[in-house]
Every structure is written in C-alpha cells, then in structure tokens.
Amino acid sequence: MANALVSIQIIPKTKNGEDTIPYIDEAIKVITDSGVKYQVNPLETTMEGDLTDLIKIVEKMNKKMIELNCPSVISQIKVFYNPDGASMDQLTEKYR
C-alpha cells in the first residue's frame, strides 16, 4: 500500500541555454521505468508509493540529469506522508 505522495518539479541547468523539455522528458522516463503510479501536471509530476522508494526515484532523476551533461539541477519536492495510506485519487476525488 502506498504511504506517500511526492510531487517533483525538476529544473535542469542546460549548457548554452538549451531547451529543458527533452531533459524533463528523460526525468519523467525515470519515473515511468520505476513502475510507480504517477501523474504529470503542467508544473510538476506527482508520484504515489512507498516514501523510501519515491525518494530513491528523485535521486535517480537528479543523477540522470547529470548523466545527460547538465552541470547542475534543482529539484523542488513536496511530500505527503501517511503511514495508513496515501492516494492521489482519494485526495482529488471531490474535484472530479
């Protein structure tokens, strides 16, 4: 059972002011490859799962940006943690 939601906005620094969208796509691919439930939104992506696993995914996303030759990266994250369970659907169902 998921116990956390983690929203991340990843902002890679690119060489020569390159477009960041291809890098963002690679960061989202890290999430996709992890197999966790996630939702892409205009300014951030929210993942649902075990807090420890989600933090590891954030780390992999940052490392992926460095592998793609970004000199640095900023990751802004929000964490919702509830040991009894956490669900994107449950938190947003009244708005759908």
mmCIF file of N, CA, C and O in Angstrom:
data_model
loop_
_atom_site.group_PDB
_atom_site.id
_atom_site.type_symbol
_atom_site.label_atom_id
_atom_site.label_comp_id
_atom_site.label_asym_id
_atom_site.label_seq_id
_atom_site.Cartn_x
_atom_site.Cartn_y
_atom_site.Cartn_z
ATOM 1 N N MET A 1 0.840 -1.174 0.000
ATOM 2 C CA MET A 1 0.000 0.000 0.000
ATOM 3 C C MET A 1 0.892 1.245 0.000
ATOM 4 O O MET A 1 1.889 1.314 0.701
ATOM 5 N N ALA A 2 0.506 2.227 -0.796
ATOM 6 C CA ALA A 2 1.226 3.494 -0.847
ATOM 7 C C ALA A 2 1.072 4.230 0.479
ATOM 8 O O ALA A 2 -0.003 4.262 1.063
ATOM 9 N N ASN A 3 2.171 4.823 0.934
ATOM 10 C CA ASN A 3 2.103 5.620 2.152
ATOM 11 C C ASN A 3 2.529 7.068 1.912
ATOM 12 O O ASN A 3 2.613 7.852 2.848
ATOM 13 N N ALA A 4 2.796 7.402 0.637
ATOM 14 C CA ALA A 4 3.273 8.757 0.360
ATOM 15 C C ALA A 4 2.933 9.210 -1.050
ATOM 16 O O ALA A 4 2.788 8.396 -1.966
ATOM 17 N N LEU A 5 2.819 10.520 -1.167
ATOM 18 C CA LEU A 5 2.764 11.186 -2.456
ATOM 19 C C LEU A 5 3.958 12.127 -2.482
ATOM 20 O O LEU A 5 4.226 12.822 -1.497
ATOM 21 N N VAL A 6 4.680 12.120 -3.588
ATOM 22 C CA VAL A 6 5.795 13.040 -3.763
ATOM 23 C C VAL A 6 5.598 13.753 -5.085
ATOM 24 O O VAL A 6 5.476 13.100 -6.129
ATOM 25 N N SER A 7 5.519 15.069 -5.017
ATOM 26 C CA SER A 7 5.451 15.879 -6.230
ATOM 27 C C SER A 7 6.822 16.479 -6.463
ATOM 28 O O SER A 7 7.466 16.958 -5.525
ATOM 29 N N ILE A 8 7.257 16.453 -7.716
ATOM 30 C CA ILE A 8 8.576 16.974 -8.046
ATOM 31 C C ILE A 8 8.507 17.877 -9.264
ATOM 32 O O ILE A 8 7.825 17.570 -10.242
ATOM 33 N N GLN A 9 9.201 18.984 -9.156
ATOM 34 C CA GLN A 9 9.473 19.849 -10.295
ATOM 35 C C GLN A 9 10.982 19.830 -10.440
ATOM 36 O O GLN A 9 11.703 20.260 -9.534
ATOM 37 N N ILE A 10 11.463 19.292 -11.547
ATOM 38 C CA ILE A 10 12.896 19.193 -11.756
ATOM 39 C C ILE A 10 13.302 20.265 -12.764
ATOM 40 O O ILE A 10 12.642 20.452 -13.784
ATOM 41 N N ILE A 11 14.346 21.006 -12.417
ATOM 42 C CA ILE A 11 14.793 22.125 -13.240
ATOM 43 C C ILE A 11 16.282 21.932 -13.550
ATOM 44 O O ILE A 11 17.149 22.324 -12.762
ATOM 45 N N PRO A 12 16.576 21.303 -14.690
ATOM 46 C CA PRO A 12 17.980 21.096 -15.025
ATOM 47 C C PRO A 12 18.610 22.362 -15.598
ATOM 48 O O PRO A 12 17.972 23.102 -16.344
ATOM 49 N N LYS A 13 19.845 22.617 -15.211
ATOM 50 C CA LYS A 13 20.611 23.679 -15.862
ATOM 51 C C LYS A 13 21.194 23.063 -17.122
ATOM 52 O O LYS A 13 21.791 21.982 -17.067
ATOM 53 N N THR A 14 20.994 23.717 -18.238
ATOM 54 C CA THR A 14 21.497 23.168 -19.502
ATOM 55 C C THR A 14 22.641 24.027 -20.018
ATOM 56 O O THR A 14 22.735 25.218 -19.723
ATOM 57 N N LYS A 15 23.497 23.401 -20.785
ATOM 58 C CA LYS A 15 24.607 24.127 -21.394
ATOM 59 C C LYS A 15 24.064 24.999 -22.518
ATOM 60 O O LYS A 15 23.190 24.594 -23.267
ATOM 61 N N ASN A 16 24.559 26.179 -22.614
ATOM 62 C CA ASN A 16 24.225 27.105 -23.694
ATOM 63 C C ASN A 16 22.733 27.414 -23.784
ATOM 64 O O ASN A 16 22.222 27.683 -24.877
ATOM 65 N N GLY A 17 22.015 27.312 -22.667
ATOM 66 C CA GLY A 17 20.601 27.680 -22.659
ATOM 67 C C GLY A 17 19.707 26.794 -23.501
ATOM 68 O O GLY A 17 18.674 27.237 -24.002
ATOM 69 N N GLU A 18 20.071 25.531 -23.645
ATOM 70 C CA GLU A 18 19.245 24.597 -24.414
ATOM 71 C C GLU A 18 17.850 24.475 -23.821
ATOM 72 O O GLU A 18 17.658 24.698 -22.629
ATOM 73 N N ASP A 19 16.907 24.073 -24.653
ATOM 74 C CA ASP A 19 15.543 23.801 -24.207
ATOM 75 C C ASP A 19 15.584 22.690 -23.161
ATOM 76 O O ASP A 19 16.251 21.666 -23.352
ATOM 77 N N THR A 20 14.868 22.863 -22.067
ATOM 78 C CA THR A 20 14.886 21.862 -20.991
ATOM 79 C C THR A 20 13.880 20.731 -21.198
ATOM 80 O O THR A 20 13.983 19.696 -20.538
ATOM 81 N N ILE A 21 12.922 20.905 -22.096
ATOM 82 C CA ILE A 21 11.861 19.901 -22.253
ATOM 83 C C ILE A 21 12.402 18.497 -22.548
ATOM 84 O O ILE A 21 11.941 17.528 -21.935
ATOM 85 N N PRO A 22 13.372 18.320 -23.448
ATOM 86 C CA PRO A 22 13.894 16.956 -23.651
ATOM 87 C C PRO A 22 14.484 16.346 -22.378
ATOM 88 O O PRO A 22 14.396 15.141 -22.159
ATOM 89 N N TYR A 23 15.051 17.175 -21.530
ATOM 90 C CA TYR A 23 15.604 16.698 -20.267
ATOM 91 C C TYR A 23 14.479 16.316 -19.302
ATOM 92 O O TYR A 23 14.559 15.291 -18.612
ATOM 93 N N ILE A 24 13.447 17.134 -19.266
ATOM 94 C CA ILE A 24 12.284 16.830 -18.429
ATOM 95 C C ILE A 24 11.662 15.502 -18.865
ATOM 96 O O ILE A 24 11.283 14.673 -18.032
ATOM 97 N N ASP A 25 11.587 15.300 -20.181
ATOM 98 C CA ASP A 25 11.064 14.029 -20.696
ATOM 99 C C ASP A 25 11.883 12.848 -20.190
ATOM 100 O O ASP A 25 11.328 11.799 -19.839
ATOM 101 N N GLU A 26 13.194 13.007 -20.133
ATOM 102 C CA GLU A 26 14.061 11.939 -19.618
ATOM 103 C C GLU A 26 13.834 11.716 -18.122
ATOM 104 O O GLU A 26 13.871 10.581 -17.645
ATOM 105 N N ALA A 27 13.603 12.790 -17.394
ATOM 106 C CA ALA A 27 13.317 12.662 -15.958
ATOM 107 C C ALA A 27 12.007 11.905 -15.742
ATOM 108 O O ALA A 27 11.920 11.031 -14.870
ATOM 109 N N ILE A 28 11.008 12.226 -16.549
ATOM 110 C CA ILE A 28 9.722 11.525 -16.430
ATOM 111 C C ILE A 28 9.875 10.060 -16.828
ATOM 112 O O ILE A 28 9.233 9.183 -16.244
ATOM 113 N N LYS A 29 10.767 9.778 -17.777
ATOM 114 C CA LYS A 29 11.021 8.381 -18.163
ATOM 115 C C LYS A 29 11.580 7.586 -16.977
ATOM 116 O O LYS A 29 11.258 6.403 -16.814
ATOM 117 N N VAL A 30 12.380 8.221 -16.147
ATOM 118 C CA VAL A 30 12.885 7.551 -14.939
ATOM 119 C C VAL A 30 11.706 7.118 -14.071
ATOM 120 O O VAL A 30 11.674 5.995 -13.555
ATOM 121 N N ILE A 31 10.721 7.988 -13.935
ATOM 122 C CA ILE A 31 9.530 7.655 -13.154
ATOM 123 C C ILE A 31 8.764 6.517 -13.823
ATOM 124 O O ILE A 31 8.390 5.538 -13.172
ATOM 125 N N THR A 32 8.544 6.642 -15.126
ATOM 126 C CA THR A 32 7.815 5.611 -15.875
ATOM 127 C C THR A 32 8.483 4.245 -15.700
ATOM 128 O O THR A 32 7.815 3.242 -15.436
ATOM 129 N N ASP A 33 9.800 4.220 -15.855
ATOM 130 C CA ASP A 33 10.552 2.959 -15.747
ATOM 131 C C ASP A 33 10.502 2.363 -14.345
ATOM 132 O O ASP A 33 10.691 1.169 -14.173
ATOM 133 N N SER A 34 10.225 3.189 -13.341
ATOM 134 C CA SER A 34 10.183 2.695 -11.959
ATOM 135 C C SER A 34 8.933 1.857 -11.684
ATOM 136 O O SER A 34 8.912 1.059 -10.758
ATOM 137 N N GLY A 35 7.874 2.107 -12.459
ATOM 138 C CA GLY A 35 6.638 1.359 -12.273
ATOM 139 C C GLY A 35 5.679 1.939 -11.244
ATOM 140 O O GLY A 35 4.610 1.375 -11.035
ATOM 141 N N VAL A 36 6.027 3.055 -10.605
ATOM 142 C CA VAL A 36 5.101 3.642 -9.634
ATOM 143 C C VAL A 36 3.977 4.368 -10.360
ATOM 144 O O VAL A 36 4.116 4.788 -11.503
ATOM 145 N N LYS A 37 2.870 4.537 -9.662
ATOM 146 C CA LYS A 37 1.763 5.316 -10.190
ATOM 147 C C LYS A 37 2.186 6.786 -10.168
ATOM 148 O O LYS A 37 2.767 7.258 -9.184
ATOM 149 N N TYR A 38 1.879 7.504 -11.257
ATOM 150 C CA TYR A 38 2.246 8.916 -11.303
ATOM 151 C C TYR A 38 1.289 9.681 -12.200
ATOM 152 O O TYR A 38 0.562 9.095 -13.006
ATOM 153 N N GLN A 39 1.323 10.984 -12.048
ATOM 154 C CA GLN A 39 0.506 11.874 -12.879
ATOM 155 C C GLN A 39 1.339 13.095 -13.229
ATOM 156 O O GLN A 39 1.859 13.778 -12.336
ATOM 157 N N VAL A 40 1.448 13.375 -14.527
ATOM 158 C CA VAL A 40 2.155 14.561 -14.989
ATOM 159 C C VAL A 40 1.173 15.725 -15.004
ATOM 160 O O VAL A 40 0.071 15.611 -15.540
ATOM 161 N N ASN A 41 1.582 16.828 -14.401
ATOM 162 C CA ASN A 41 0.799 18.056 -14.379
ATOM 163 C C ASN A 41 1.622 19.162 -15.038
ATOM 164 O O ASN A 41 2.804 18.971 -15.311
ATOM 165 N N PRO A 42 1.031 20.315 -15.299
ATOM 166 C CA PRO A 42 1.768 21.355 -16.020
ATOM 167 C C PRO A 42 3.083 21.798 -15.375
ATOM 168 O O PRO A 42 4.045 22.067 -16.080
ATOM 169 N N LEU A 43 3.149 21.859 -14.064
ATOM 170 C CA LEU A 43 4.344 22.388 -13.413
ATOM 171 C C LEU A 43 5.080 21.394 -12.523
ATOM 172 O O LEU A 43 6.141 21.720 -11.980
ATOM 173 N N GLU A 44 4.523 20.201 -12.363
ATOM 174 C CA GLU A 44 5.170 19.182 -11.534
ATOM 175 C C GLU A 44 4.553 17.829 -11.841
ATOM 176 O O GLU A 44 3.496 17.744 -12.460
ATOM 177 N N THR A 45 5.233 16.796 -11.407
ATOM 178 C CA THR A 45 4.737 15.430 -11.550
ATOM 179 C C THR A 45 4.582 14.850 -10.155
ATOM 180 O O THR A 45 5.465 15.002 -9.308
ATOM 181 N N THR A 46 3.446 14.183 -9.918
ATOM 182 C CA THR A 46 3.180 13.571 -8.618
ATOM 183 C C THR A 46 3.273 12.059 -8.730
ATOM 184 O O THR A 46 2.703 11.469 -9.649
ATOM 185 N N MET A 47 4.010 11.464 -7.797
ATOM 186 C CA MET A 47 4.168 10.014 -7.729
ATOM 187 C C MET A 47 3.486 9.498 -6.473
ATOM 188 O O MET A 47 3.404 10.203 -5.468
ATOM 189 N N GLU A 48 3.032 8.257 -6.533
ATOM 190 C CA GLU A 48 2.367 7.615 -5.392
ATOM 191 C C GLU A 48 3.084 6.300 -5.110
ATOM 192 O O GLU A 48 3.324 5.510 -6.026
ATOM 193 N N GLY A 49 3.429 6.075 -3.854
ATOM 194 C CA GLY A 49 4.091 4.825 -3.499
ATOM 195 C C GLY A 49 4.668 4.873 -2.103
ATOM 196 O O GLY A 49 4.244 5.657 -1.254
ATOM 197 N N ASP A 50 5.657 4.028 -1.865
ATOM 198 C CA ASP A 50 6.365 3.985 -0.593
ATOM 199 C C ASP A 50 7.356 5.144 -0.543
ATOM 200 O O ASP A 50 8.101 5.378 -1.509
ATOM 201 N N LEU A 51 7.360 5.892 0.552
ATOM 202 C CA LEU A 51 8.194 7.085 0.649
ATOM 203 C C LEU A 51 9.657 6.799 0.325
ATOM 204 O O LEU A 51 10.287 7.546 -0.434
ATOM 205 N N THR A 52 10.203 5.740 0.860
ATOM 206 C CA THR A 52 11.607 5.411 0.604
ATOM 207 C C THR A 52 11.863 5.204 -0.882
ATOM 208 O O THR A 52 12.837 5.713 -1.438
ATOM 209 N N ASP A 53 10.968 4.483 -1.545
ATOM 210 C CA ASP A 53 11.109 4.237 -2.983
ATOM 211 C C ASP A 53 11.008 5.532 -3.780
ATOM 212 O O ASP A 53 11.759 5.743 -4.745
ATOM 213 N N LEU A 54 10.082 6.389 -3.398
ATOM 214 C CA LEU A 54 9.887 7.637 -4.134
ATOM 215 C C LEU A 54 11.098 8.558 -4.004
ATOM 216 O O LEU A 54 11.501 9.197 -4.987
ATOM 217 N N ILE A 55 11.697 8.598 -2.827
ATOM 218 C CA ILE A 55 12.899 9.422 -2.642
ATOM 219 C C ILE A 55 14.048 8.872 -3.485
ATOM 220 O O ILE A 55 14.827 9.636 -4.064
ATOM 221 N N LYS A 56 14.134 7.564 -3.608
ATOM 222 C CA LYS A 56 15.162 6.958 -4.466
ATOM 223 C C LYS A 56 14.942 7.340 -5.925
ATOM 224 O O LYS A 56 15.903 7.557 -6.675
ATOM 225 N N ILE A 57 13.690 7.430 -6.347
ATOM 226 C CA ILE A 57 13.384 7.844 -7.719
ATOM 227 C C ILE A 57 13.826 9.289 -7.940
ATOM 228 O O ILE A 57 14.412 9.614 -8.979
ATOM 229 N N VAL A 58 13.576 10.147 -6.968
ATOM 230 C CA VAL A 58 14.030 11.539 -7.063
ATOM 231 C C VAL A 58 15.546 11.580 -7.242
ATOM 232 O O VAL A 58 16.073 12.317 -8.076
ATOM 233 N N GLU A 59 16.242 10.769 -6.481
ATOM 234 C CA GLU A 59 17.705 10.704 -6.602
ATOM 235 C C GLU A 59 18.110 10.249 -8.010
ATOM 236 O O GLU A 59 18.996 10.843 -8.636
ATOM 237 N N LYS A 60 17.449 9.222 -8.535
ATOM 238 C CA LYS A 60 17.750 8.737 -9.889
ATOM 239 C C LYS A 60 17.477 9.808 -10.936
ATOM 240 O O LYS A 60 18.219 9.936 -11.923
ATOM 241 N N MET A 61 16.415 10.581 -10.754
ATOM 242 C CA MET A 61 16.096 11.652 -11.699
ATOM 243 C C MET A 61 17.221 12.693 -11.721
ATOM 244 O O MET A 61 17.645 13.130 -12.798
ATOM 245 N N ASN A 62 17.699 13.060 -10.548
ATOM 246 C CA ASN A 62 18.789 14.030 -10.477
ATOM 247 C C ASN A 62 20.062 13.484 -11.118
ATOM 248 O O ASN A 62 20.730 14.192 -11.874
ATOM 249 N N LYS A 63 20.385 12.242 -10.828
ATOM 250 C CA LYS A 63 21.576 11.631 -11.417
ATOM 251 C C LYS A 63 21.451 11.521 -12.934
ATOM 252 O O LYS A 63 22.440 11.687 -13.654
ATOM 253 N N LYS A 64 20.244 11.267 -13.429
ATOM 254 C CA LYS A 64 20.023 11.181 -14.883
ATOM 255 C C LYS A 64 20.346 12.518 -15.543
ATOM 256 O O LYS A 64 20.940 12.554 -16.622
ATOM 257 N N MET A 65 19.970 13.614 -14.909
ATOM 258 C CA MET A 65 20.264 14.932 -15.481
ATOM 259 C C MET A 65 21.776 15.153 -15.600
ATOM 260 O O MET A 65 22.259 15.669 -16.609
ATOM 261 N N ILE A 66 22.525 14.719 -14.597
ATOM 262 C CA ILE A 66 23.983 14.848 -14.634
ATOM 263 C C ILE A 66 24.561 13.949 -15.720
ATOM 264 O O ILE A 66 25.461 14.346 -16.466
ATOM 265 N N GLU A 67 24.017 12.727 -15.860
ATOM 266 C CA GLU A 67 24.456 11.822 -16.930
ATOM 267 C C GLU A 67 24.232 12.435 -18.307
ATOM 268 O O GLU A 67 24.973 12.149 -19.248
ATOM 269 N N LEU A 68 23.210 13.286 -18.410
ATOM 270 C CA LEU A 68 22.903 13.942 -19.683
ATOM 271 C C LEU A 68 23.681 15.248 -19.837
ATOM 272 O O LEU A 68 23.364 16.073 -20.693
ATOM 273 N N ASN A 69 24.707 15.412 -19.016
ATOM 274 C CA ASN A 69 25.637 16.540 -19.087
ATOM 275 C C ASN A 69 25.066 17.875 -18.623
ATOM 276 O O ASN A 69 25.550 18.930 -19.035
ATOM 277 N N CYS A 70 24.060 17.843 -17.784
ATOM 278 C CA CYS A 70 23.618 19.082 -17.135
ATOM 279 C C CYS A 70 24.615 19.368 -16.015
ATOM 280 O O CYS A 70 24.934 18.473 -15.235
ATOM 281 N N PRO A 71 25.112 20.592 -15.936
ATOM 282 C CA PRO A 71 26.075 20.889 -14.879
ATOM 283 C C PRO A 71 25.480 20.813 -13.474
ATOM 284 O O PRO A 71 26.189 20.511 -12.517
ATOM 285 N N SER A 72 24.173 21.092 -13.364
ATOM 286 C CA SER A 72 23.510 21.033 -12.060
ATOM 287 C C SER A 72 22.009 20.922 -12.282
ATOM 288 O O SER A 72 21.514 21.066 -13.404
ATOM 289 N N VAL A 73 21.296 20.666 -11.183
ATOM 290 C CA VAL A 73 19.839 20.505 -11.269
ATOM 291 C C VAL A 73 19.216 20.947 -9.949
ATOM 292 O O VAL A 73 19.801 20.740 -8.884
ATOM 293 N N ILE A 74 18.068 21.584 -10.063
ATOM 294 C CA ILE A 74 17.276 21.931 -8.879
ATOM 295 C C ILE A 74 16.044 21.043 -8.889
ATOM 296 O O ILE A 74 15.388 20.912 -9.928
ATOM 297 N N SER A 75 15.736 20.430 -7.763
ATOM 298 C CA SER A 75 14.517 19.649 -7.623
ATOM 299 C C SER A 75 13.710 20.218 -6.477
ATOM 300 O O SER A 75 14.177 20.252 -5.339
ATOM 301 N N GLN A 76 12.533 20.670 -6.796
ATOM 302 C CA GLN A 76 11.615 21.151 -5.764
ATOM 303 C C GLN A 76 10.617 20.029 -5.520
ATOM 304 O O GLN A 76 9.957 19.582 -6.455
ATOM 305 N N ILE A 77 10.550 19.567 -4.273
ATOM 306 C CA ILE A 77 9.657 18.455 -3.975
ATOM 307 C C ILE A 77 8.697 18.810 -2.844
ATOM 308 O O ILE A 77 9.002 19.621 -1.975
ATOM 309 N N LYS A 78 7.538 18.172 -2.928
ATOM 310 C CA LYS A 78 6.535 18.238 -1.863
ATOM 311 C C LYS A 78 6.252 16.799 -1.466
ATOM 312 O O LYS A 78 6.130 15.925 -2.330
ATOM 313 N N VAL A 79 6.113 16.562 -0.183
ATOM 314 C CA VAL A 79 5.871 15.212 0.309
ATOM 315 C C VAL A 79 4.623 15.199 1.180
ATOM 316 O O VAL A 79 4.486 16.011 2.097
ATOM 317 N N PHE A 80 3.730 14.264 0.866
ATOM 318 C CA PHE A 80 2.597 13.954 1.737
ATOM 319 C C PHE A 80 2.836 12.540 2.230
ATOM 320 O O PHE A 80 2.960 11.613 1.430
ATOM 321 N N TYR A 81 2.923 12.376 3.540
ATOM 322 C CA TYR A 81 3.202 11.063 4.123
ATOM 323 C C TYR A 81 2.105 10.695 5.111
ATOM 324 O O TYR A 81 1.748 11.497 5.982
ATOM 325 N N ASN A 82 1.568 9.494 4.951
ATOM 326 C CA ASN A 82 0.569 8.980 5.879
ATOM 327 C C ASN A 82 0.785 7.468 5.980
ATOM 328 O O ASN A 82 0.489 6.738 5.031
ATOM 329 N N PRO A 83 1.295 6.989 7.115
ATOM 330 C CA PRO A 83 1.562 5.561 7.254
ATOM 331 C C PRO A 83 0.337 4.681 7.030
ATOM 332 O O PRO A 83 0.462 3.514 6.674
ATOM 333 N N ASP A 84 -0.873 5.253 7.193
ATOM 334 C CA ASP A 84 -2.099 4.480 6.997
ATOM 335 C C ASP A 84 -2.544 4.438 5.539
ATOM 336 O O ASP A 84 -3.526 3.774 5.217
ATOM 337 N N GLY A 85 -1.859 5.174 4.673
ATOM 338 C CA GLY A 85 -2.187 5.140 3.253
ATOM 339 C C GLY A 85 -2.268 6.522 2.641
ATOM 340 O O GLY A 85 -2.698 7.472 3.292
ATOM 341 N N ALA A 86 -1.816 6.609 1.400
ATOM 342 C CA ALA A 86 -1.848 7.863 0.655
ATOM 343 C C ALA A 86 -2.278 7.563 -0.769
ATOM 344 O O ALA A 86 -1.809 6.597 -1.370
ATOM 345 N N SER A 87 -3.177 8.392 -1.294
ATOM 346 C CA SER A 87 -3.712 8.147 -2.628
ATOM 347 C C SER A 87 -4.007 9.466 -3.332
ATOM 348 O O SER A 87 -4.700 10.324 -2.782
ATOM 349 N N MET A 88 -3.477 9.607 -4.554
ATOM 350 C CA MET A 88 -3.801 10.784 -5.358
ATOM 351 C C MET A 88 -5.298 10.848 -5.613
ATOM 352 O O MET A 88 -5.912 11.906 -5.499
ATOM 353 N N ASP A 89 -5.881 9.725 -5.958
ATOM 354 C CA ASP A 89 -7.309 9.686 -6.265
ATOM 355 C C ASP A 89 -8.152 10.116 -5.073
ATOM 356 O O ASP A 89 -9.102 10.882 -5.209
ATOM 357 N N GLN A 90 -7.796 9.614 -3.902
ATOM 358 C CA GLN A 90 -8.561 9.942 -2.701
ATOM 359 C C GLN A 90 -8.492 11.438 -2.383
ATOM 360 O O GLN A 90 -9.490 12.044 -2.004
ATOM 361 N N LEU A 91 -7.319 12.041 -2.575
ATOM 362 C CA LEU A 91 -7.175 13.461 -2.261
ATOM 363 C C LEU A 91 -7.869 14.375 -3.270
ATOM 364 O O LEU A 91 -8.180 15.517 -2.953
ATOM 365 N N THR A 92 -8.100 13.871 -4.483
ATOM 366 C CA THR A 92 -8.666 14.732 -5.523
ATOM 367 C C THR A 92 -10.057 14.325 -5.990
ATOM 368 O O THR A 92 -10.639 15.009 -6.825
ATOM 369 N N GLU A 93 -10.616 13.258 -5.443
ATOM 370 C CA GLU A 93 -11.878 12.736 -5.953
ATOM 371 C C GLU A 93 -13.014 13.745 -5.914
ATOM 372 O O GLU A 93 -13.861 13.771 -6.804
ATOM 373 N N LYS A 94 -13.071 14.615 -4.925
ATOM 374 C CA LYS A 94 -14.173 15.580 -4.842
ATOM 375 C C LYS A 94 -14.087 16.645 -5.936
ATOM 376 O O LYS A 94 -15.040 17.359 -6.171
ATOM 377 N N TYR A 95 -12.952 16.729 -6.630
ATOM 378 C CA TYR A 95 -12.795 17.714 -7.697
ATOM 379 C C TYR A 95 -13.050 17.126 -9.084
ATOM 380 O O TYR A 95 -12.954 17.827 -10.077
ATOM 381 N N ARG A 96 -13.336 15.861 -9.152
ATOM 382 C CA ARG A 96 -13.527 15.200 -10.459
ATOM 383 C C ARG A 96 -14.986 14.983 -10.746
ATOM 384 O O ARG A 96 -15.829 14.828 -9.988
#
